[in-house]
PDB file of C-alpha atoms in Angstrom:
ATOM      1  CA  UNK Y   1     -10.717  41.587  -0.053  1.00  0.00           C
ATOM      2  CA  UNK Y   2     -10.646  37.892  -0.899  1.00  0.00           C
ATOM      3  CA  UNK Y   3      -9.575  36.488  -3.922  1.00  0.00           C
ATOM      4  CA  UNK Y   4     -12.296  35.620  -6.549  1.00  0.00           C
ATOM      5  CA  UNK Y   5     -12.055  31.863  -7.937  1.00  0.00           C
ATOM      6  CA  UNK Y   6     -14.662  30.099 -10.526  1.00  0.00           C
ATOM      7  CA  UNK Y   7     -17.978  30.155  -9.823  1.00  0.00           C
ATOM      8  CA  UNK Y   8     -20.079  26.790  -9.049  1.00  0.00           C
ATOM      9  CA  UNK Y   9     -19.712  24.426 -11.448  1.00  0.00           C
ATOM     10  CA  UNK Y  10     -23.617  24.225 -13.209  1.00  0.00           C
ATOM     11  CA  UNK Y  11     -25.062  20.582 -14.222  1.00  0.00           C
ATOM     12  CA  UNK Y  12     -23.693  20.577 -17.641  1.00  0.00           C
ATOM     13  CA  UNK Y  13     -20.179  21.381 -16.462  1.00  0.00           C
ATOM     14  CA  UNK Y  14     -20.433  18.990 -13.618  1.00  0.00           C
ATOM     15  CA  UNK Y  15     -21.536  16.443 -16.270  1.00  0.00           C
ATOM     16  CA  UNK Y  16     -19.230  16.894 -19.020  1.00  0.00           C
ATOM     17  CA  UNK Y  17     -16.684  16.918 -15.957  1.00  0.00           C
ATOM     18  CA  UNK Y  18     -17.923  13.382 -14.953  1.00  0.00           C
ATOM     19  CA  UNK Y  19     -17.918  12.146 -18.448  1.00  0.00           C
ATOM     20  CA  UNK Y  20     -14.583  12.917 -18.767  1.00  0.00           C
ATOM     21  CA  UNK Y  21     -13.038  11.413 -15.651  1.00  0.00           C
ATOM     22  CA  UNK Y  22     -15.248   8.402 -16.268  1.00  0.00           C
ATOM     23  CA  UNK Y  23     -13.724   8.578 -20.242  1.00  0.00           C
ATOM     24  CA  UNK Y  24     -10.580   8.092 -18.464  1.00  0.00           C
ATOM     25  CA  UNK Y  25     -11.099   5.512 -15.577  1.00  0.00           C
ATOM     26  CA  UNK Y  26     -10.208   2.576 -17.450  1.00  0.00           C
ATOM     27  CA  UNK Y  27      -6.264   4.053 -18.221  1.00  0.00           C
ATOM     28  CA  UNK Y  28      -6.115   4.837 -14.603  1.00  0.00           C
ATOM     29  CA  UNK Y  29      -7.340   1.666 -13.269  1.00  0.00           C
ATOM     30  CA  UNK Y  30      -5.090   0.260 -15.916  1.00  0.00           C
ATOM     31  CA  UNK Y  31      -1.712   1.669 -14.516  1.00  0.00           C
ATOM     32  CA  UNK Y  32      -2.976   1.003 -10.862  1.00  0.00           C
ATOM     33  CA  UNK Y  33      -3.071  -2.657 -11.661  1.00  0.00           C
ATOM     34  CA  UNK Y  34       0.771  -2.240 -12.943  1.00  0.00           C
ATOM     35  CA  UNK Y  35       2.267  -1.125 -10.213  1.00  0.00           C
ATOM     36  CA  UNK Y  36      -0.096  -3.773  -7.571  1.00  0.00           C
ATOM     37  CA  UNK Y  37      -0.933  -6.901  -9.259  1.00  0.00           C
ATOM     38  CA  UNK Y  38      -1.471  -8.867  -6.607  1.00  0.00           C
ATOM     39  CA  UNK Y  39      -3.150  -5.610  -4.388  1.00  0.00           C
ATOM     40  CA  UNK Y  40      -6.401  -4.963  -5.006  1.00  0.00           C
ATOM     41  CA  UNK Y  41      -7.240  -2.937  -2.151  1.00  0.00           C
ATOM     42  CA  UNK Y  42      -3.697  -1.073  -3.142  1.00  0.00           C
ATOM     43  CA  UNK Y  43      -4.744  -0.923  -6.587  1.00  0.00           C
ATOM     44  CA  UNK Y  44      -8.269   1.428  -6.182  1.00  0.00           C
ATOM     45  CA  UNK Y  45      -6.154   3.358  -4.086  1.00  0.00           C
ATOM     46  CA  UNK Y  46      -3.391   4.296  -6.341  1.00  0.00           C
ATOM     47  CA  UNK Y  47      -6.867   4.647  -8.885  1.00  0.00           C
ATOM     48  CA  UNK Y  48      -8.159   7.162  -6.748  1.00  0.00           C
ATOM     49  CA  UNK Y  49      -4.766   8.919  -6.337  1.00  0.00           C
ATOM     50  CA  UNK Y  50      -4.685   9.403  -9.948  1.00  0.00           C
ATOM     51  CA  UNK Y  51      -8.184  10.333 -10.197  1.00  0.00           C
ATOM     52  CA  UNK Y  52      -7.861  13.012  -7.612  1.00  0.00           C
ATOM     53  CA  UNK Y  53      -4.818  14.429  -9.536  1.00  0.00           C
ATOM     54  CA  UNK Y  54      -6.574  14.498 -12.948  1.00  0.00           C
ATOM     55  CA  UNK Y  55      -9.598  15.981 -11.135  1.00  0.00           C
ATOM     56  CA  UNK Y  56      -7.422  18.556  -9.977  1.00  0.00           C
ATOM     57  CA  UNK Y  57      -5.688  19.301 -13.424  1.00  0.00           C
ATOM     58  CA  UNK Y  58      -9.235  19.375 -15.293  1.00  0.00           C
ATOM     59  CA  UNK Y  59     -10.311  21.578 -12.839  1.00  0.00           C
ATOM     60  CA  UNK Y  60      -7.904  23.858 -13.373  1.00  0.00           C
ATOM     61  CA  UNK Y  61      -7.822  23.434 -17.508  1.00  0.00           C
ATOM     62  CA  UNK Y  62     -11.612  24.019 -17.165  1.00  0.00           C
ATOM     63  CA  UNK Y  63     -11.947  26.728 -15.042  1.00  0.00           C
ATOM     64  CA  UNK Y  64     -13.713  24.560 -12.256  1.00  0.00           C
ATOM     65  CA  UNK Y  65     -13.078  24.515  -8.387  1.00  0.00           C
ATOM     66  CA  UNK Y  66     -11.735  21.095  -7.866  1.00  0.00           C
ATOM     67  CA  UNK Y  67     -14.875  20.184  -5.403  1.00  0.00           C
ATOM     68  CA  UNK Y  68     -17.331  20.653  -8.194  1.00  0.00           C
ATOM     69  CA  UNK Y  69     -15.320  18.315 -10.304  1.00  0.00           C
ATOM     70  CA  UNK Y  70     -15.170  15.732  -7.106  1.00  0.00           C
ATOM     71  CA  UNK Y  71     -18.937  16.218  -6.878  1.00  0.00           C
ATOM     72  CA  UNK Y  72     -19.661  15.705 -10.145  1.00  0.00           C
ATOM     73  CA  UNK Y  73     -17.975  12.242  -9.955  1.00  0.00           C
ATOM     74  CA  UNK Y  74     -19.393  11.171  -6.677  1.00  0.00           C
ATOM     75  CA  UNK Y  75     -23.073  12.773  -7.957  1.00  0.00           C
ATOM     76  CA  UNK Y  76     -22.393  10.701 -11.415  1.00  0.00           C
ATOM     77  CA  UNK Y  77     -21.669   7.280  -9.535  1.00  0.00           C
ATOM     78  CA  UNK Y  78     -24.383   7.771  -6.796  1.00  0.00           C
ATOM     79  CA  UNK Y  79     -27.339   9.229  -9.175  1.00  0.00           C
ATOM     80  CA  UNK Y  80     -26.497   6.413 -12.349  1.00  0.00           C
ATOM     81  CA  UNK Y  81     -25.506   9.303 -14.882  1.00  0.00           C
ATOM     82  CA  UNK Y  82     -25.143   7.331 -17.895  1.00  0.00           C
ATOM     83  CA  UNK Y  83     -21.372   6.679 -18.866  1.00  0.00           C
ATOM     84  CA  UNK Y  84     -19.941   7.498 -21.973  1.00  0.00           C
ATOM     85  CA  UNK Y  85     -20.300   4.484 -24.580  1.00  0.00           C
ATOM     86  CA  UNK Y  86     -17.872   1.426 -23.996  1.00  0.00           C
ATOM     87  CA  UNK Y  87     -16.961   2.742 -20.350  1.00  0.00           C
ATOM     88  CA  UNK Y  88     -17.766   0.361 -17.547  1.00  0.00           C
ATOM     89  CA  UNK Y  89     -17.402   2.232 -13.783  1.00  0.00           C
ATOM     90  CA  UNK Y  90     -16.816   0.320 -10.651  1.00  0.00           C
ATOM     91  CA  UNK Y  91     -18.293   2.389  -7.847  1.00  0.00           C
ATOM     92  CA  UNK Y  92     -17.102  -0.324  -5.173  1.00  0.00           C
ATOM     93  CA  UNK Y  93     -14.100  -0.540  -3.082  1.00  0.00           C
ATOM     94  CA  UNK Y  94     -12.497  -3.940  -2.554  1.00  0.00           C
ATOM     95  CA  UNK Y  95     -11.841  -4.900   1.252  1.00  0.00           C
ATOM     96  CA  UNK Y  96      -8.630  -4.346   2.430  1.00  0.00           C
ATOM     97  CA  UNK Y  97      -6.833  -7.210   3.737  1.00  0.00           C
ATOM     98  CA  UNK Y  98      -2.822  -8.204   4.392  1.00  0.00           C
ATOM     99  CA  UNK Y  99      -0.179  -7.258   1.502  1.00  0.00           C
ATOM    100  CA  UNK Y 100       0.648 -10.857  -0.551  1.00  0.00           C
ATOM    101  CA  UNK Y 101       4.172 -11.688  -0.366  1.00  0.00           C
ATOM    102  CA  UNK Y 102       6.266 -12.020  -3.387  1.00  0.00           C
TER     103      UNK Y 102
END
């Protein structure tokens, strides 16, 4: 008999799960840019490493399968859910070109 998990996520979970990650986005970016300044190819994708482990740790503090929490980002960014006040999203990934040398 398998396990039971959480159930689907509904659209008020999935949006108060978007609102959040979207609440945080700016801290994340934030730290990104610390650790690549020069990177910004580097820098979304340390972004989107940290936004895949908060998704994963809200999911769990919420009770949500980690899916329905990617979803609800991806759904947010792709159907223009209205961010939370002062919170500006960049749904675009810069190109990816050679390292700079230091």
């Amino acid at each position: 008999m398998p396990l039971s998990g959480p159930a689907p996520a509904d659209d008020e979970q999935r949006r108060e799960a978007f609102e959040t990650m979207a609440l945080e986005e700016r801290e994340m970016r934030r730290n990104a840019a610390k650790d690549f300044p020069a990177d910004l190819w580097s820098q979304d994708d340390a972004f989107h490493n940290s936004e895949y482990r908060r998704a994963k740790t809200l999911a769990g503090e919420r009770r949500l399968r980690l899916p329905d929490v990617l979803l609800a980002i991806d759904e947010g960014l792709h159907r223009r859910w209205a961010a939370p006040a002062n919170v500006t999203l960049r749904p675009t990934v810069p190109p990816c070109r050679p390292r700079p040398i230091h």
